[in-house]
mmCIF file of C-alpha atoms in Angstrom:
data_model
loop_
_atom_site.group_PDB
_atom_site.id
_atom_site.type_symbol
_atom_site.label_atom_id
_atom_site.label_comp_id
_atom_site.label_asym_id
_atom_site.label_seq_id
_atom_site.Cartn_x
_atom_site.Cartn_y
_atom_site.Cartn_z
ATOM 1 C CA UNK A 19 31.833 -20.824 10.800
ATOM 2 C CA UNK A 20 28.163 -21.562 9.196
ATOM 3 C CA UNK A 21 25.139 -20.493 10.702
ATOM 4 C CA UNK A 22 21.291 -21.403 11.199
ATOM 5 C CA UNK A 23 19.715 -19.175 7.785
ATOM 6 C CA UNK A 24 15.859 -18.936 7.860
ATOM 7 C CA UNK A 25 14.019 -17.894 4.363
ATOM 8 C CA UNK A 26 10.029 -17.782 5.523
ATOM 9 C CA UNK A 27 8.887 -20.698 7.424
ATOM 10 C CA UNK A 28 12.273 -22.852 6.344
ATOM 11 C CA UNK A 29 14.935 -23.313 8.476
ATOM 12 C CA UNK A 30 18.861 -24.723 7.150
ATOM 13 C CA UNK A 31 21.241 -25.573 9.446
ATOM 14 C CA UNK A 32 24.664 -24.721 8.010
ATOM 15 C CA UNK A 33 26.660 -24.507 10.936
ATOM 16 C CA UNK A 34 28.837 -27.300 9.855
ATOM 17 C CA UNK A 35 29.965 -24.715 6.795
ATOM 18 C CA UNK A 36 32.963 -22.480 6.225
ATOM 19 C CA UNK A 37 30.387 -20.032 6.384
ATOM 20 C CA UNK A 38 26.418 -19.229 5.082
ATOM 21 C CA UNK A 39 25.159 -15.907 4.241
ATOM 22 C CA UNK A 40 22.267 -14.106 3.129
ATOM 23 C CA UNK A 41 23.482 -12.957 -0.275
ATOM 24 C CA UNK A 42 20.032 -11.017 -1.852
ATOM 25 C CA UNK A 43 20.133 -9.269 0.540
ATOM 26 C CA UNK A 44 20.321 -5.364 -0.197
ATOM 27 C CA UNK A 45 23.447 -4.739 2.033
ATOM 28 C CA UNK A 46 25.384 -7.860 0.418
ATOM 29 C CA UNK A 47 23.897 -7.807 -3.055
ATOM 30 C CA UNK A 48 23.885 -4.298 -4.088
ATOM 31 C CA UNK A 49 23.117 -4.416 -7.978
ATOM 32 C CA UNK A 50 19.432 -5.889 -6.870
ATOM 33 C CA UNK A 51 18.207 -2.815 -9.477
ATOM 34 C CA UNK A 52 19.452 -4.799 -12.509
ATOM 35 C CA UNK A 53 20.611 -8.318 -11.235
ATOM 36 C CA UNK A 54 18.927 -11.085 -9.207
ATOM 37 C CA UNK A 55 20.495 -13.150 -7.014
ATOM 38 C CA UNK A 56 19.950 -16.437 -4.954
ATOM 39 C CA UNK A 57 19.138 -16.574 -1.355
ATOM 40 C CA UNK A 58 22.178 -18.340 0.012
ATOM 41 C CA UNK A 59 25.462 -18.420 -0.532
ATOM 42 C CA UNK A 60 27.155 -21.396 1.515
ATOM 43 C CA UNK A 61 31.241 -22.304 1.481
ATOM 44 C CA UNK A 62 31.958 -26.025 2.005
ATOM 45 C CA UNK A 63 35.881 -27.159 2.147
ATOM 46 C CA UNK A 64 35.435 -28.332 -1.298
ATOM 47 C CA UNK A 65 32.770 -26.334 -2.859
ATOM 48 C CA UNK A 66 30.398 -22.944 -2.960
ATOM 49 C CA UNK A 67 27.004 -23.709 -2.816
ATOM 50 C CA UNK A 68 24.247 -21.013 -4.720
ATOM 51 C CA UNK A 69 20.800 -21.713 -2.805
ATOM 52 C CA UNK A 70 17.371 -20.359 -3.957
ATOM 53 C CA UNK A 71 14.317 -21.610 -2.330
ATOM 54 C CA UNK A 72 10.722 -21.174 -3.037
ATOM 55 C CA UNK A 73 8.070 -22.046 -0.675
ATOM 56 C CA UNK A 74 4.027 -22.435 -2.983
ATOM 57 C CA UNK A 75 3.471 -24.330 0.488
ATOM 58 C CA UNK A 76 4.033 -22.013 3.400
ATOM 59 C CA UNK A 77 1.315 -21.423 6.041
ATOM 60 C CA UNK A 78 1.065 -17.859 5.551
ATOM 61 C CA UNK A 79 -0.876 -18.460 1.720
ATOM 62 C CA UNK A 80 -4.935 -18.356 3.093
ATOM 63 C CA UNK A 81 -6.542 -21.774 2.792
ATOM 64 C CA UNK A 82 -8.555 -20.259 0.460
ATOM 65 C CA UNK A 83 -5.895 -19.892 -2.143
ATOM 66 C CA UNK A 84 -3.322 -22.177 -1.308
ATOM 67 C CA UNK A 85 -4.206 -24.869 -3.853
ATOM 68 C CA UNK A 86 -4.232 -22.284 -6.721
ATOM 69 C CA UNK A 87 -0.610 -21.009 -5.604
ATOM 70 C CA UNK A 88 0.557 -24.472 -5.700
ATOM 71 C CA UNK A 89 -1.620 -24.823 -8.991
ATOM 72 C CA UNK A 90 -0.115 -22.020 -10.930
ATOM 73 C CA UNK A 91 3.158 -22.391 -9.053
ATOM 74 C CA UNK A 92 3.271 -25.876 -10.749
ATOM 75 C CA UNK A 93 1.990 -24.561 -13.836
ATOM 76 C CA UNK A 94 4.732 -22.323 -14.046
ATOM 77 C CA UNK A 95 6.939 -25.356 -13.819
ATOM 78 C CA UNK A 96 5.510 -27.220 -16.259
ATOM 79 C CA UNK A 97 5.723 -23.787 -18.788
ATOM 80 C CA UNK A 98 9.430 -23.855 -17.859
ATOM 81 C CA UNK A 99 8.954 -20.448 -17.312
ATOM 82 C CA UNK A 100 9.865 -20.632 -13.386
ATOM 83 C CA UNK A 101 13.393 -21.956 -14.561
ATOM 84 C CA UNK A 102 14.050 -19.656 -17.233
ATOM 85 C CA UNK A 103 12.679 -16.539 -16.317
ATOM 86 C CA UNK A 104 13.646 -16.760 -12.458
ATOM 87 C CA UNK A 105 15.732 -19.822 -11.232
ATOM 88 C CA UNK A 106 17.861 -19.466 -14.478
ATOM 89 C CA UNK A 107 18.707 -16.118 -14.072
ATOM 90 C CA UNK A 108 19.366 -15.776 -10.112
ATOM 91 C CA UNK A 109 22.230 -18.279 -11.044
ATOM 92 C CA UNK A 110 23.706 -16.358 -13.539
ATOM 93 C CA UNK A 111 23.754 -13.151 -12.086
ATOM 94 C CA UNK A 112 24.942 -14.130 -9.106
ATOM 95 C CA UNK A 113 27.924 -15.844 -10.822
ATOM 96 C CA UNK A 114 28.204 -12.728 -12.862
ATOM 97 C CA UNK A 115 28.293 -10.638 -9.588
ATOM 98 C CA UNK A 116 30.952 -12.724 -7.668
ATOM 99 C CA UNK A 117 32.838 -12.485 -11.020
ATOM 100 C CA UNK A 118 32.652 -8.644 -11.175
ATOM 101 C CA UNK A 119 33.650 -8.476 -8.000
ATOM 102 C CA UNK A 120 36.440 -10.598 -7.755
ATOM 103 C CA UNK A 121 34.693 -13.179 -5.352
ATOM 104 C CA UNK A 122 34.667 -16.699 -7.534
ATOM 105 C CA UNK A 123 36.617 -19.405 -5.020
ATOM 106 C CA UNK A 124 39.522 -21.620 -6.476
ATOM 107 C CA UNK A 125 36.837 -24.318 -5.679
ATOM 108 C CA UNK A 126 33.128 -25.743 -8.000
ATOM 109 C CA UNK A 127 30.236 -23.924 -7.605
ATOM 110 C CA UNK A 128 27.265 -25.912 -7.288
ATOM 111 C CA UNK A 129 23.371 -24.601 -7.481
ATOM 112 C CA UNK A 130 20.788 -26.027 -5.542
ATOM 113 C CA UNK A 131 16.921 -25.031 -5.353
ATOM 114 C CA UNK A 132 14.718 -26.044 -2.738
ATOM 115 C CA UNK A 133 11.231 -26.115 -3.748
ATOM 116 C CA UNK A 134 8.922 -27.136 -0.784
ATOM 117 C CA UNK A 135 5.807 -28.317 -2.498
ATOM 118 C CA UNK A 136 4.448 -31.194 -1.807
ATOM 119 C CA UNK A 137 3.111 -32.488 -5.120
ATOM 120 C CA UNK A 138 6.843 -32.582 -5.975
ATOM 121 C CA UNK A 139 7.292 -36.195 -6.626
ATOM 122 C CA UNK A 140 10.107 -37.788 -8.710
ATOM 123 C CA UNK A 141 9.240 -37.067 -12.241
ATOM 124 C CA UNK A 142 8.876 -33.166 -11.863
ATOM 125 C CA UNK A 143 11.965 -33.320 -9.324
ATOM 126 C CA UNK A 144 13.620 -34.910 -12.558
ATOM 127 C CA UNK A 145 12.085 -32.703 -15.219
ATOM 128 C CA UNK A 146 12.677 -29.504 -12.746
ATOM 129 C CA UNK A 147 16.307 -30.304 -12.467
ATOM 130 C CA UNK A 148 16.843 -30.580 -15.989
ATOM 131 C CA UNK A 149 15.104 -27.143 -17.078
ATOM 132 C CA UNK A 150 17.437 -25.767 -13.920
ATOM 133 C CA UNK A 151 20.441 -27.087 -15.325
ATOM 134 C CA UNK A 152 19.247 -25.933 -18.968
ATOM 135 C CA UNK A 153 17.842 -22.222 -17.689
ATOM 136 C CA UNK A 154 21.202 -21.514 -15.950
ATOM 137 C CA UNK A 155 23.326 -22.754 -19.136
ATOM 138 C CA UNK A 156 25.029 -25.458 -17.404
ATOM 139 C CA UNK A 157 23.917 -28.052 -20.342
ATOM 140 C CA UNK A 158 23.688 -26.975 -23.963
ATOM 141 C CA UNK A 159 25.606 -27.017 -27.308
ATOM 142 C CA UNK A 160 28.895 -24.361 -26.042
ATOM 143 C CA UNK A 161 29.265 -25.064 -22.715
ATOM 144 C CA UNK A 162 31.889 -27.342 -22.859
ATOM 145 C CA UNK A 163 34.350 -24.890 -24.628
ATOM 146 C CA UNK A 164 34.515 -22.115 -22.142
ATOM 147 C CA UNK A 165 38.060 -21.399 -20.700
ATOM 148 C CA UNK A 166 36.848 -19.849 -17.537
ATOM 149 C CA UNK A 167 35.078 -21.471 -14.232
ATOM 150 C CA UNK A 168 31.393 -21.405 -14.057
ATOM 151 C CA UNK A 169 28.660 -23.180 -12.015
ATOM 152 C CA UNK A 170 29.394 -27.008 -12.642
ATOM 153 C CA UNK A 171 26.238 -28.780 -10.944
ATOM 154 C CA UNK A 172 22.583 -28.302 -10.632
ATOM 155 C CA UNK A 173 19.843 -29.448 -8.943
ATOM 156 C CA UNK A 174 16.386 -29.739 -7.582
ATOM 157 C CA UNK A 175 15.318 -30.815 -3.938
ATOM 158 C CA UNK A 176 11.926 -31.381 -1.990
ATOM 159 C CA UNK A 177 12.066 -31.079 1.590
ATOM 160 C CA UNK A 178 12.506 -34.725 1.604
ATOM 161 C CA UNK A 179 14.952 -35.463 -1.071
ATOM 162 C CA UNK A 180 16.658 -32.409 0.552
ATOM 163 C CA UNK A 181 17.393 -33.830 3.617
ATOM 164 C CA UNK A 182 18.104 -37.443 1.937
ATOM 165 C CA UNK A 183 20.851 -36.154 -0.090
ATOM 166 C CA UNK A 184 21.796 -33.351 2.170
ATOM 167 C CA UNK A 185 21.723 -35.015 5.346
ATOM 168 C CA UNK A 186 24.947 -32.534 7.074
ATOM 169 C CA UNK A 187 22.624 -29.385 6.622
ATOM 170 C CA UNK A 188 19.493 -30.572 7.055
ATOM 171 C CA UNK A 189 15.716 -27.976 6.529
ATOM 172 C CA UNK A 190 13.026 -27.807 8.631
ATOM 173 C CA UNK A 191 9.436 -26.683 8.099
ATOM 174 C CA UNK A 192 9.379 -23.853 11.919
ATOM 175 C CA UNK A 193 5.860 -22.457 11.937
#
């Protein structure tokens, strides 16, 4: 069964899952030297989810420098170099891990990235989820032709939009 998963000050209630793990961490993960990997891994009936969250708006950034986190945190957005560089990455080796190891379900694999930021409204939420889907080489000119299973869906949540389209495993802010 699922579990309650805390990264930072965010809490996700997956206890209606097949089951939710840690997966970066060291004991789970153990190529962390050479590979990156997402936070989460969650099994649904008909899917395995890859989570990675990032948090520019946690309590524990002084109020002195919070608004130049979320200022270069958005910067790096906008530079794409978040998504290609980090987000991008974390999705591919992971998949390449669980491939290695003989761990890829029978079922889709779907990545989703919380990023709790408030300035997040719907055209970076758009732009964000299209560099994500771009950086982890779910869209471009080859994709189409491979023979084997890779991640088939992408996207990019707020706390909000999180909880809008993920309703059944809802985040909260715990401080």
């Amino acid at each position: 069964m699922g579990d309650v998963l805390i990264e930072g000050e965010l809490e996700f209630d997956f206890r209606k899952a097949i089951r939710a793990e840690r997966f970066d961490e060291e004991k789970r993960h153990r190529m962390s030297h050479c590979m990156k990997a997402v936070d989460f891994l969650v099994e649904w009936p008909d899917a395995l989810w890859f989570i990675e969250v990032k948090d520019p708006s946690k309590s524990s950034i002084p109020d002195h420098l919070s608004n130049k986190e979320r200022r270069n945190f958005i910067e790096r957005m906008k530079k794409k170099v978040l998504f290609h560089e980090e987000l991008g990455p974390k999705a591919k080796d992971s998949f390449l891990y669980l491939h290695l190891m003989g761990e890829v379900p029978e079922k889709p694999i779907k990545y989703f990235v919380l990023l709790a930021l408030r300035e997040l409204d719907k055209a970076l939420l758009s732009f964000s989820a299209r560099e994500l889907k771009q950086a982890s080489c779910l869209i471009g000119p080859n994709n189409s032709e491979w023979r084997n299973r890779y991640i088939c869906a992408a996207a990019v949540y707020n706390l909000e939009t999180w909880n809008q389209h993920l309703g059944h495993c809802p985040v909260r802010r715990c401080l």
